[in-house]
PDB file of C-alpha atoms in Angstrom:
ATOM      1  CA  UNK A   1      52.790 178.955  36.705  1.00  0.00           C
ATOM      2  CA  UNK A   2      56.040 180.328  35.577  1.00  0.00           C
ATOM      3  CA  UNK A   3      58.573 178.130  34.047  1.00  0.00           C
ATOM      4  CA  UNK A   4      61.170 178.958  36.698  1.00  0.00           C
ATOM      5  CA  UNK A   5      58.507 177.817  39.410  1.00  0.00           C
ATOM      6  CA  UNK A   6      57.804 174.710  37.627  1.00  0.00           C
ATOM      7  CA  UNK A   7      61.266 173.968  37.451  1.00  0.00           C
ATOM      8  CA  UNK A   8      61.640 174.369  41.360  1.00  0.00           C
ATOM      9  CA  UNK A   9      58.612 172.406  42.142  1.00  0.00           C
ATOM     10  CA  UNK A  10      60.114 169.534  40.030  1.00  0.00           C
ATOM     11  CA  UNK A  11      63.370 169.533  42.125  1.00  0.00           C
ATOM     12  CA  UNK A  12      61.590 169.175  45.171  1.00  0.00           C
ATOM     13  CA  UNK A  13      60.012 165.758  46.154  1.00  0.00           C
ATOM     14  CA  UNK A  14      57.693 165.003  49.083  1.00  0.00           C
ATOM     15  CA  UNK A  15      59.817 161.963  50.355  1.00  0.00           C
ATOM     16  CA  UNK A  16      62.766 164.534  51.022  1.00  0.00           C
ATOM     17  CA  UNK A  17      60.496 166.941  52.645  1.00  0.00           C
ATOM     18  CA  UNK A  18      59.203 164.253  55.029  1.00  0.00           C
ATOM     19  CA  UNK A  19      62.825 163.268  55.763  1.00  0.00           C
ATOM     20  CA  UNK A  20      63.866 166.617  56.411  1.00  0.00           C
ATOM     21  CA  UNK A  21      60.819 167.493  58.791  1.00  0.00           C
ATOM     22  CA  UNK A  22      61.649 164.156  60.623  1.00  0.00           C
ATOM     23  CA  UNK A  23      65.317 165.224  60.897  1.00  0.00           C
ATOM     24  CA  UNK A  24      64.387 168.409  62.370  1.00  0.00           C
ATOM     25  CA  UNK A  25      61.909 167.064  64.687  1.00  0.00           C
ATOM     26  CA  UNK A  26      64.425 164.421  66.084  1.00  0.00           C
ATOM     27  CA  UNK A  27      67.698 166.517  65.817  1.00  0.00           C
ATOM     28  CA  UNK A  28      69.466 163.484  64.236  1.00  0.00           C
ATOM     29  CA  UNK A  29      69.930 161.840  60.751  1.00  0.00           C
ATOM     30  CA  UNK A  30      70.324 158.422  62.478  1.00  0.00           C
ATOM     31  CA  UNK A  31      67.209 158.609  64.804  1.00  0.00           C
ATOM     32  CA  UNK A  32      65.022 159.997  61.886  1.00  0.00           C
ATOM     33  CA  UNK A  33      66.538 157.042  59.711  1.00  0.00           C
ATOM     34  CA  UNK A  34      65.145 154.611  62.558  1.00  0.00           C
ATOM     35  CA  UNK A  35      61.810 156.343  62.880  1.00  0.00           C
ATOM     36  CA  UNK A  36      61.289 156.346  59.051  1.00  0.00           C
ATOM     37  CA  UNK A  37      62.774 152.732  58.516  1.00  0.00           C
ATOM     38  CA  UNK A  38      65.235 154.006  56.084  1.00  0.00           C
ATOM     39  CA  UNK A  39      69.223 153.761  55.999  1.00  0.00           C
ATOM     40  CA  UNK A  40      70.852 156.832  57.383  1.00  0.00           C
ATOM     41  CA  UNK A  41      73.095 157.091  54.376  1.00  0.00           C
ATOM     42  CA  UNK A  42      69.833 157.583  52.119  1.00  0.00           C
ATOM     43  CA  UNK A  43      68.536 160.129  54.295  1.00  0.00           C
ATOM     44  CA  UNK A  44      71.856 162.032  54.168  1.00  0.00           C
ATOM     45  CA  UNK A  45      71.791 161.715  50.371  1.00  0.00           C
ATOM     46  CA  UNK A  46      68.241 163.023  50.118  1.00  0.00           C
ATOM     47  CA  UNK A  47      69.131 166.067  52.710  1.00  0.00           C
ATOM     48  CA  UNK A  48      72.222 166.895  50.521  1.00  0.00           C
ATOM     49  CA  UNK A  49      69.887 166.715  47.208  1.00  0.00           C
ATOM     50  CA  UNK A  50      67.467 168.789  49.038  1.00  0.00           C
ATOM     51  CA  UNK A  51      70.060 171.311  49.837  1.00  0.00           C
ATOM     52  CA  UNK A  52      71.436 171.318  46.050  1.00  0.00           C
ATOM     53  CA  UNK A  53      67.903 171.760  44.900  1.00  0.00           C
ATOM     54  CA  UNK A  54      67.075 175.070  46.902  1.00  0.00           C
ATOM     55  CA  UNK A  55      70.808 176.164  46.487  1.00  0.00           C
ATOM     56  CA  UNK A  56      71.667 176.731  50.137  1.00  0.00           C
ATOM     57  CA  UNK A  57      72.635 174.831  53.347  1.00  0.00           C
ATOM     58  CA  UNK A  58      69.701 173.850  55.444  1.00  0.00           C
ATOM     59  CA  UNK A  59      71.477 172.007  58.394  1.00  0.00           C
ATOM     60  CA  UNK A  60      74.536 172.853  60.461  1.00  0.00           C
ATOM     61  CA  UNK A  61      76.016 168.958  61.055  1.00  0.00           C
ATOM     62  CA  UNK A  62      77.985 168.456  64.070  1.00  0.00           C
ATOM     63  CA  UNK A  63      78.979 165.446  66.196  1.00  0.00           C
ATOM     64  CA  UNK A  64      75.906 165.309  68.318  1.00  0.00           C
ATOM     65  CA  UNK A  65      73.215 165.698  65.423  1.00  0.00           C
ATOM     66  CA  UNK A  66      71.962 168.427  63.395  1.00  0.00           C
ATOM     67  CA  UNK A  67      70.603 172.103  63.686  1.00  0.00           C
ATOM     68  CA  UNK A  68      68.794 174.479  61.414  1.00  0.00           C
ATOM     69  CA  UNK A  69      70.212 177.085  59.419  1.00  0.00           C
ATOM     70  CA  UNK A  70      68.161 180.196  59.114  1.00  0.00           C
ATOM     71  CA  UNK A  71      67.007 178.936  55.430  1.00  0.00           C
ATOM     72  CA  UNK A  72      66.330 175.514  57.261  1.00  0.00           C
ATOM     73  CA  UNK A  73      63.937 177.262  59.642  1.00  0.00           C
ATOM     74  CA  UNK A  74      62.095 178.845  56.875  1.00  0.00           C
ATOM     75  CA  UNK A  75      61.978 175.410  54.731  1.00  0.00           C
ATOM     76  CA  UNK A  76      60.532 173.511  57.883  1.00  0.00           C
ATOM     77  CA  UNK A  77      57.766 176.003  58.168  1.00  0.00           C
ATOM     78  CA  UNK A  78      56.949 175.582  54.509  1.00  0.00           C
ATOM     79  CA  UNK A  79      57.396 171.745  54.447  1.00  0.00           C
ATOM     80  CA  UNK A  80      54.936 171.413  57.301  1.00  0.00           C
ATOM     81  CA  UNK A  81      52.319 173.368  55.551  1.00  0.00           C
ATOM     82  CA  UNK A  82      52.868 171.402  52.520  1.00  0.00           C
ATOM     83  CA  UNK A  83      52.617 168.087  54.184  1.00  0.00           C
ATOM     84  CA  UNK A  84      49.646 169.353  56.130  1.00  0.00           C
ATOM     85  CA  UNK A  85      47.797 170.338  52.705  1.00  0.00           C
ATOM     86  CA  UNK A  86      48.503 166.869  51.502  1.00  0.00           C
ATOM     87  CA  UNK A  87      46.837 165.266  54.693  1.00  0.00           C
ATOM     88  CA  UNK A  88      43.815 167.550  53.982  1.00  0.00           C
ATOM     89  CA  UNK A  89      43.677 166.255  50.430  1.00  0.00           C
ATOM     90  CA  UNK A  90      43.862 162.754  51.682  1.00  0.00           C
ATOM     91  CA  UNK A  91      41.159 163.057  54.109  1.00  0.00           C
ATOM     92  CA  UNK A  92      38.693 164.572  51.424  1.00  0.00           C
ATOM     93  CA  UNK A  93      39.719 162.013  48.858  1.00  0.00           C
ATOM     94  CA  UNK A  94      39.361 159.145  51.365  1.00  0.00           C
ATOM     95  CA  UNK A  95      35.636 159.684  51.429  1.00  0.00           C
ATOM     96  CA  UNK A  96      35.333 158.285  48.023  1.00  0.00           C
ATOM     97  CA  UNK A  97      37.112 155.053  48.692  1.00  0.00           C
ATOM     98  CA  UNK A  98      35.229 151.914  48.834  1.00  0.00           C
ATOM     99  CA  UNK A  99      34.796 150.786  52.392  1.00  0.00           C
ATOM    100  CA  UNK A 100      36.617 152.126  55.589  1.00  0.00           C
ATOM    101  CA  UNK A 101      39.974 150.854  55.905  1.00  0.00           C
ATOM    102  CA  UNK A 102      43.452 152.233  56.856  1.00  0.00           C
ATOM    103  CA  UNK A 103      45.049 153.237  60.186  1.00  0.00           C
ATOM    104  CA  UNK A 104      45.037 156.007  62.767  1.00  0.00           C
ATOM    105  CA  UNK A 105      48.095 157.025  64.561  1.00  0.00           C
ATOM    106  CA  UNK A 106      47.431 158.045  68.141  1.00  0.00           C
ATOM    107  CA  UNK A 107      49.075 159.295  71.249  1.00  0.00           C
ATOM    108  CA  UNK A 108      47.559 159.252  74.798  1.00  0.00           C
ATOM    109  CA  UNK A 109      48.522 159.933  78.481  1.00  0.00           C
ATOM    110  CA  UNK A 110      48.539 157.217  80.956  1.00  0.00           C
ATOM    111  CA  UNK A 111      45.174 158.457  82.540  1.00  0.00           C
ATOM    112  CA  UNK A 112      43.174 158.010  79.352  1.00  0.00           C
ATOM    113  CA  UNK A 113      45.043 154.630  78.496  1.00  0.00           C
ATOM    114  CA  UNK A 114      44.402 153.238  81.882  1.00  0.00           C
ATOM    115  CA  UNK A 115      40.869 154.390  82.401  1.00  0.00           C
ATOM    116  CA  UNK A 116      38.919 154.769  79.351  1.00  0.00           C
ATOM    117  CA  UNK A 117      40.683 153.707  75.999  1.00  0.00           C
ATOM    118  CA  UNK A 118      40.798 149.910  76.284  1.00  0.00           C
ATOM    119  CA  UNK A 119      36.837 149.749  76.196  1.00  0.00           C
ATOM    120  CA  UNK A 120      36.603 152.553  73.662  1.00  0.00           C
ATOM    121  CA  UNK A 121      39.068 151.575  71.322  1.00  0.00           C
ATOM    122  CA  UNK A 122      37.940 147.882  71.595  1.00  0.00           C
ATOM    123  CA  UNK A 123      34.224 148.835  70.648  1.00  0.00           C
ATOM    124  CA  UNK A 124      35.588 150.871  67.738  1.00  0.00           C
ATOM    125  CA  UNK A 125      37.928 147.926  66.387  1.00  0.00           C
ATOM    126  CA  UNK A 126      35.019 145.509  66.632  1.00  0.00           C
ATOM    127  CA  UNK A 127      32.930 147.848  64.496  1.00  0.00           C
ATOM    128  CA  UNK A 128      35.833 148.589  62.054  1.00  0.00           C
ATOM    129  CA  UNK A 129      37.615 145.561  61.604  1.00  0.00           C
ATOM    130  CA  UNK A 130      39.844 147.038  58.692  1.00  0.00           C
ATOM    131  CA  UNK A 131      41.098 149.944  60.703  1.00  0.00           C
ATOM    132  CA  UNK A 132      44.307 149.569  62.563  1.00  0.00           C
ATOM    133  CA  UNK A 133      44.979 151.865  65.492  1.00  0.00           C
ATOM    134  CA  UNK A 134      48.586 152.605  66.166  1.00  0.00           C
ATOM    135  CA  UNK A 135      48.654 153.869  70.001  1.00  0.00           C
ATOM    136  CA  UNK A 136      51.548 155.232  72.202  1.00  0.00           C
ATOM    137  CA  UNK A 137      51.698 156.510  75.759  1.00  0.00           C
ATOM    138  CA  UNK A 138      53.222 159.754  76.148  1.00  0.00           C
ATOM    139  CA  UNK A 139      52.969 162.704  78.657  1.00  0.00           C
ATOM    140  CA  UNK A 140      50.066 165.085  77.854  1.00  0.00           C
ATOM    141  CA  UNK A 141      52.577 167.902  76.650  1.00  0.00           C
ATOM    142  CA  UNK A 142      54.350 165.345  74.709  1.00  0.00           C
ATOM    143  CA  UNK A 143      51.101 164.285  73.157  1.00  0.00           C
ATOM    144  CA  UNK A 144      50.063 167.845  72.214  1.00  0.00           C
ATOM    145  CA  UNK A 145      53.537 168.485  70.818  1.00  0.00           C
ATOM    146  CA  UNK A 146      53.361 165.269  68.845  1.00  0.00           C
ATOM    147  CA  UNK A 147      49.953 166.217  67.279  1.00  0.00           C
ATOM    148  CA  UNK A 148      51.150 169.793  66.421  1.00  0.00           C
ATOM    149  CA  UNK A 149      54.164 168.557  64.730  1.00  0.00           C
ATOM    150  CA  UNK A 150      52.355 165.841  62.821  1.00  0.00           C
ATOM    151  CA  UNK A 151      54.000 163.000  64.482  1.00  0.00           C
ATOM    152  CA  UNK A 152      50.578 161.675  65.127  1.00  0.00           C
ATOM    153  CA  UNK A 153      46.895 162.090  63.979  1.00  0.00           C
ATOM    154  CA  UNK A 154      45.068 162.382  67.105  1.00  0.00           C
ATOM    155  CA  UNK A 155      45.904 162.655  71.042  1.00  0.00           C
ATOM    156  CA  UNK A 156      43.973 162.134  74.114  1.00  0.00           C
ATOM    157  CA  UNK A 157      45.187 164.170  77.139  1.00  0.00           C
ATOM    158  CA  UNK A 158      44.788 166.915  79.652  1.00  0.00           C
ATOM    159  CA  UNK A 159      45.152 170.248  77.740  1.00  0.00           C
ATOM    160  CA  UNK A 160      45.451 172.349  81.010  1.00  0.00           C
ATOM    161  CA  UNK A 161      43.527 175.574  81.354  1.00  0.00           C
ATOM    162  CA  UNK A 162      43.027 175.904  77.732  1.00  0.00           C
ATOM    163  CA  UNK A 163      40.370 173.903  75.749  1.00  0.00           C
ATOM    164  CA  UNK A 164      42.078 174.589  72.481  1.00  0.00           C
ATOM    165  CA  UNK A 165      45.890 174.651  72.925  1.00  0.00           C
ATOM    166  CA  UNK A 166      47.815 176.770  70.316  1.00  0.00           C
ATOM    167  CA  UNK A 167      47.783 175.293  66.934  1.00  0.00           C
ATOM    168  CA  UNK A 168      45.499 172.756  67.915  1.00  0.00           C
ATOM    169  CA  UNK A 169      41.631 172.002  68.117  1.00  0.00           C
ATOM    170  CA  UNK A 170      40.195 169.870  70.801  1.00  0.00           C
ATOM    171  CA  UNK A 171      36.916 168.233  71.823  1.00  0.00           C
ATOM    172  CA  UNK A 172      35.479 166.795  75.041  1.00  0.00           C
ATOM    173  CA  UNK A 173      36.356 163.189  75.780  1.00  0.00           C
ATOM    174  CA  UNK A 174      35.848 162.018  79.393  1.00  0.00           C
ATOM    175  CA  UNK A 175      36.375 163.459  82.914  1.00  0.00           C
ATOM    176  CA  UNK A 176      38.011 162.135  86.012  1.00  0.00           C
ATOM    177  CA  UNK A 177      38.676 162.963  89.587  1.00  0.00           C
ATOM    178  CA  UNK A 178      41.860 162.766  91.477  1.00  0.00           C
ATOM    179  CA  UNK A 179      41.735 160.857  94.884  1.00  0.00           C
ATOM    180  CA  UNK A 180      44.134 160.455  97.589  1.00  0.00           C
ATOM    181  CA  UNK A 181      45.358 156.666  97.887  1.00  0.00           C
ATOM    182  CA  UNK A 182      46.849 155.345 101.061  1.00  0.00           C
ATOM    183  CA  UNK A 183      47.197 152.062 103.046  1.00  0.00           C
ATOM    184  CA  UNK A 184      44.108 151.118 104.690  1.00  0.00           C
ATOM    185  CA  UNK A 185      45.968 151.338 108.115  1.00  0.00           C
ATOM    186  CA  UNK A 186      46.838 154.987 107.485  1.00  0.00           C
ATOM    187  CA  UNK A 187      45.192 157.170 110.024  1.00  0.00           C
ATOM    188  CA  UNK A 188      43.550 159.407 107.270  1.00  0.00           C
ATOM    189  CA  UNK A 189      42.106 156.283 105.577  1.00  0.00           C
ATOM    190  CA  UNK A 190      38.582 156.693 107.318  1.00  0.00           C
ATOM    191  CA  UNK A 191      38.138 160.400 106.368  1.00  0.00           C
ATOM    192  CA  UNK A 192      35.739 161.169 103.437  1.00  0.00           C
ATOM    193  CA  UNK A 193      37.931 163.743 101.913  1.00  0.00           C
ATOM    194  CA  UNK A 194      41.392 165.703 102.358  1.00  0.00           C
ATOM    195  CA  UNK A 195      42.721 169.011 100.897  1.00  0.00           C
ATOM    196  CA  UNK A 196      46.098 169.020  99.248  1.00  0.00           C
ATOM    197  CA  UNK A 197      47.725 171.136 102.083  1.00  0.00           C
ATOM    198  CA  UNK A 198      46.664 168.332 104.540  1.00  0.00           C
ATOM    199  CA  UNK A 199      48.091 165.754 102.269  1.00  0.00           C
ATOM    200  CA  UNK A 200      51.548 167.568 102.103  1.00  0.00           C
ATOM    201  CA  UNK A 201      51.971 166.484 105.701  1.00  0.00           C
ATOM    202  CA  UNK A 202      53.009 163.124 104.515  1.00  0.00           C
ATOM    203  CA  UNK A 203      55.621 161.738 101.937  1.00  0.00           C
ATOM    204  CA  UNK A 204      54.388 161.430  98.548  1.00  0.00           C
ATOM    205  CA  UNK A 205      54.800 158.879  95.921  1.00  0.00           C
ATOM    206  CA  UNK A 206      54.137 160.596  92.517  1.00  0.00           C
ATOM    207  CA  UNK A 207      54.382 160.087  88.794  1.00  0.00           C
ATOM    208  CA  UNK A 208      57.307 161.028  86.640  1.00  0.00           C
ATOM    209  CA  UNK A 209      57.818 164.938  86.323  1.00  0.00           C
ATOM    210  CA  UNK A 210      56.148 166.522  83.457  1.00  0.00           C
ATOM    211  CA  UNK A 211      52.920 164.284  84.002  1.00  0.00           C
ATOM    212  CA  UNK A 212      49.760 166.436  84.421  1.00  0.00           C
ATOM    213  CA  UNK A 213      49.316 165.116  87.993  1.00  0.00           C
ATOM    214  CA  UNK A 214      52.908 166.033  88.751  1.00  0.00           C
ATOM    215  CA  UNK A 215      52.547 169.393  87.355  1.00  0.00           C
ATOM    216  CA  UNK A 216      49.220 169.969  89.291  1.00  0.00           C
ATOM    217  CA  UNK A 217      50.738 169.002  92.490  1.00  0.00           C
ATOM    218  CA  UNK A 218      53.998 171.426  91.933  1.00  0.00           C
ATOM    219  CA  UNK A 219      51.435 174.501  91.059  1.00  0.00           C
ATOM    220  CA  UNK A 220      49.334 173.729  94.229  1.00  0.00           C
ATOM    221  CA  UNK A 221      52.467 173.382  96.398  1.00  0.00           C
ATOM    222  CA  UNK A 222      53.660 176.647  94.921  1.00  0.00           C
ATOM    223  CA  UNK A 223      50.608 178.399  96.274  1.00  0.00           C
ATOM    224  CA  UNK A 224      51.430 177.126  99.883  1.00  0.00           C
ATOM    225  CA  UNK A 225      54.474 177.633 102.227  1.00  0.00           C
ATOM    226  CA  UNK A 226      55.000 174.127 102.727  1.00  0.00           C
ATOM    227  CA  UNK A 227      57.475 171.973 100.893  1.00  0.00           C
ATOM    228  CA  UNK A 228      56.243 169.106  98.491  1.00  0.00           C
ATOM    229  CA  UNK A 229      57.681 165.958 100.407  1.00  0.00           C
ATOM    230  CA  UNK A 230      57.617 163.988  97.170  1.00  0.00           C
ATOM    231  CA  UNK A 231      59.692 160.940  98.145  1.00  0.00           C
ATOM    232  CA  UNK A 232      60.084 159.103  94.872  1.00  0.00           C
ATOM    233  CA  UNK A 233      58.422 159.365  91.431  1.00  0.00           C
ATOM    234  CA  UNK A 234      57.534 156.319  89.156  1.00  0.00           C
ATOM    235  CA  UNK A 235      56.222 155.879  85.686  1.00  0.00           C
ATOM    236  CA  UNK A 236      53.110 153.862  86.075  1.00  0.00           C
ATOM    237  CA  UNK A 237      50.086 154.012  88.254  1.00  0.00           C
ATOM    238  CA  UNK A 238      50.428 150.231  89.304  1.00  0.00           C
ATOM    239  CA  UNK A 239      53.982 150.939  90.441  1.00  0.00           C
ATOM    240  CA  UNK A 240      52.715 153.970  92.550  1.00  0.00           C
ATOM    241  CA  UNK A 241      50.061 151.748  94.168  1.00  0.00           C
ATOM    242  CA  UNK A 242      52.723 149.005  95.138  1.00  0.00           C
ATOM    243  CA  UNK A 243      54.863 151.664  96.559  1.00  0.00           C
ATOM    244  CA  UNK A 244      52.191 153.288  98.583  1.00  0.00           C
ATOM    245  CA  UNK A 245      51.132 149.765  99.694  1.00  0.00           C
ATOM    246  CA  UNK A 246      54.441 149.065 101.075  1.00  0.00           C
ATOM    247  CA  UNK A 247      54.464 151.999 103.287  1.00  0.00           C
ATOM    248  CA  UNK A 248      56.476 154.535 101.287  1.00  0.00           C
ATOM    249  CA  UNK A 249      53.934 157.363 101.145  1.00  0.00           C
ATOM    250  CA  UNK A 250      50.534 158.363  99.745  1.00  0.00           C
ATOM    251  CA  UNK A 251      49.846 159.500  96.111  1.00  0.00           C
ATOM    252  CA  UNK A 252      47.171 161.158  93.872  1.00  0.00           C
ATOM    253  CA  UNK A 253      45.585 158.838  91.339  1.00  0.00           C
ATOM    254  CA  UNK A 254      42.369 159.243  88.922  1.00  0.00           C
ATOM    255  CA  UNK A 255      39.272 157.585  90.548  1.00  0.00           C
ATOM    256  CA  UNK A 256      38.511 155.224  87.911  1.00  0.00           C
ATOM    257  CA  UNK A 257      42.071 154.137  87.723  1.00  0.00           C
ATOM    258  CA  UNK A 258      42.222 153.232  91.219  1.00  0.00           C
ATOM    259  CA  UNK A 259      38.911 151.336  90.914  1.00  0.00           C
ATOM    260  CA  UNK A 260      40.248 149.475  88.058  1.00  0.00           C
ATOM    261  CA  UNK A 261      43.304 148.442  89.980  1.00  0.00           C
ATOM    262  CA  UNK A 262      41.550 147.797  93.279  1.00  0.00           C
ATOM    263  CA  UNK A 263      42.814 144.409  94.898  1.00  0.00           C
ATOM    264  CA  UNK A 264      46.614 145.481  94.275  1.00  0.00           C
ATOM    265  CA  UNK A 265      47.337 145.643  97.820  1.00  0.00           C
ATOM    266  CA  UNK A 266      45.460 146.709 100.798  1.00  0.00           C
ATOM    267  CA  UNK A 267      44.560 150.506  99.641  1.00  0.00           C
ATOM    268  CA  UNK A 268      42.153 153.191 100.567  1.00  0.00           C
ATOM    269  CA  UNK A 269      41.085 156.148  98.428  1.00  0.00           C
ATOM    270  CA  UNK A 270      39.419 159.289  99.531  1.00  0.00           C
ATOM    271  CA  UNK A 271      38.173 162.339  97.682  1.00  0.00           C
ATOM    272  CA  UNK A 272      40.771 165.152  97.331  1.00  0.00           C
ATOM    273  CA  UNK A 273      38.782 168.310  98.142  1.00  0.00           C
ATOM    274  CA  UNK A 274      40.476 170.628  95.692  1.00  0.00           C
ATOM    275  CA  UNK A 275      38.879 172.346  92.458  1.00  0.00           C
ATOM    276  CA  UNK A 276      41.882 171.037  90.300  1.00  0.00           C
ATOM    277  CA  UNK A 277      41.054 167.533  91.310  1.00  0.00           C
ATOM    278  CA  UNK A 278      38.114 167.445  88.696  1.00  0.00           C
ATOM    279  CA  UNK A 279      39.698 166.934  85.244  1.00  0.00           C
ATOM    280  CA  UNK A 280      38.906 166.987  81.764  1.00  0.00           C
ATOM    281  CA  UNK A 281      40.367 164.533  79.056  1.00  0.00           C
ATOM    282  CA  UNK A 282      40.339 165.903  75.474  1.00  0.00           C
ATOM    283  CA  UNK A 283      40.822 164.534  72.110  1.00  0.00           C
ATOM    284  CA  UNK A 284      43.152 166.869  70.164  1.00  0.00           C
ATOM    285  CA  UNK A 285      43.948 167.124  66.446  1.00  0.00           C
ATOM    286  CA  UNK A 286      45.404 169.941  64.190  1.00  0.00           C
ATOM    287  CA  UNK A 287      42.273 170.224  62.240  1.00  0.00           C
ATOM    288  CA  UNK A 288      39.483 167.545  62.449  1.00  0.00           C
ATOM    289  CA  UNK A 289      38.015 168.587  59.225  1.00  0.00           C
ATOM    290  CA  UNK A 290      41.553 167.649  57.484  1.00  0.00           C
ATOM    291  CA  UNK A 291      41.543 164.145  59.020  1.00  0.00           C
ATOM    292  CA  UNK A 292      41.223 161.135  57.005  1.00  0.00           C
ATOM    293  CA  UNK A 293      37.783 159.592  57.126  1.00  0.00           C
ATOM    294  CA  UNK A 294      39.021 156.621  59.352  1.00  0.00           C
ATOM    295  CA  UNK A 295      40.478 158.930  62.013  1.00  0.00           C
ATOM    296  CA  UNK A 296      37.349 161.152  61.728  1.00  0.00           C
ATOM    297  CA  UNK A 297      35.171 158.082  62.412  1.00  0.00           C
ATOM    298  CA  UNK A 298      37.315 157.436  65.647  1.00  0.00           C
ATOM    299  CA  UNK A 299      37.040 160.908  66.726  1.00  0.00           C
ATOM    300  CA  UNK A 300      33.261 160.619  66.415  1.00  0.00           C
ATOM    301  CA  UNK A 301      33.194 157.406  68.267  1.00  0.00           C
ATOM    302  CA  UNK A 302      35.517 158.706  71.131  1.00  0.00           C
ATOM    303  CA  UNK A 303      33.204 161.987  71.521  1.00  0.00           C
ATOM    304  CA  UNK A 304      29.670 160.560  71.172  1.00  0.00           C
ATOM    305  CA  UNK A 305      27.562 161.637  74.318  1.00  0.00           C
ATOM    306  CA  UNK A 306      27.656 158.999  77.029  1.00  0.00           C
ATOM    307  CA  UNK A 307      24.953 158.317  79.575  1.00  0.00           C
ATOM    308  CA  UNK A 308      25.733 159.435  82.931  1.00  0.00           C
ATOM    309  CA  UNK A 309      27.114 156.803  85.122  1.00  0.00           C
ATOM    310  CA  UNK A 310      27.249 157.291  89.061  1.00  0.00           C
ATOM    311  CA  UNK A 311      30.523 157.602  90.300  1.00  0.00           C
ATOM    312  CA  UNK A 312      31.683 154.633  92.364  1.00  0.00           C
ATOM    313  CA  UNK A 313      34.724 155.308  94.770  1.00  0.00           C
ATOM    314  CA  UNK A 314      36.314 151.911  95.712  1.00  0.00           C
ATOM    315  CA  UNK A 315      37.592 152.623  99.311  1.00  0.00           C
TER     316      UNK A 315
END
């Protein structure tokens, strides 16, 4: 390495790179400071020192936050590469540690959290008592973005039509099927199945925009000449069931989630007769081989083959 290269490397510190990436992801020095548990003035000072080290402006500062200069865009790309390389190094070296300890950052969508993760994470925690799991609920697209940006180690979500979204690797986790939920007194409640076109004749209580179910409904509605009568949107499956129970419409819910919440009102569920009602949840990561040993253990636990269980639909 040339002396000028060594001098440049010495002027750059990893903490400043991590804070720079955080500011870029959140678009605000203040929000980055809150996430990284450091004073905003300290973050601002490190960014100024970083700009001095590279001898160019990296951020445009304005009243609503910050945006990247062209040099900042370039540094963001290289900073993520450097930090990702450090994660890979940590993953390899962690195999030599005595015992398995540490923590795993994880984001998941509501379907995974309600239906499958409580049992799976509980079993993992009982086997690995020294591993802490930090779990956050997000929409599927937000989960993939967080994994791609390095804000979390693992994600569990619906990846859409692509098994491996751009910049990510994925492995199969679980399957679920959407059912149509309605009051037991509804005229459709005795049906065995229903198409989405038929369901569109009724007011629909949906999940928040951006959820995988909401996106699937809108895409299906776009292929018909009928309007989607989505009367309201909620942020949780239990809130949806309560709305439906009080006569505010019908809704689409994963079958196991409905079975777990059965007893919340006088509700019935019938099969949604559509190919897209069958869905797959997947575990996503930037590079499974680069994960720390604790995260790799969790991936192995979540993706191990399961005995086929008969599907029970509670009506």
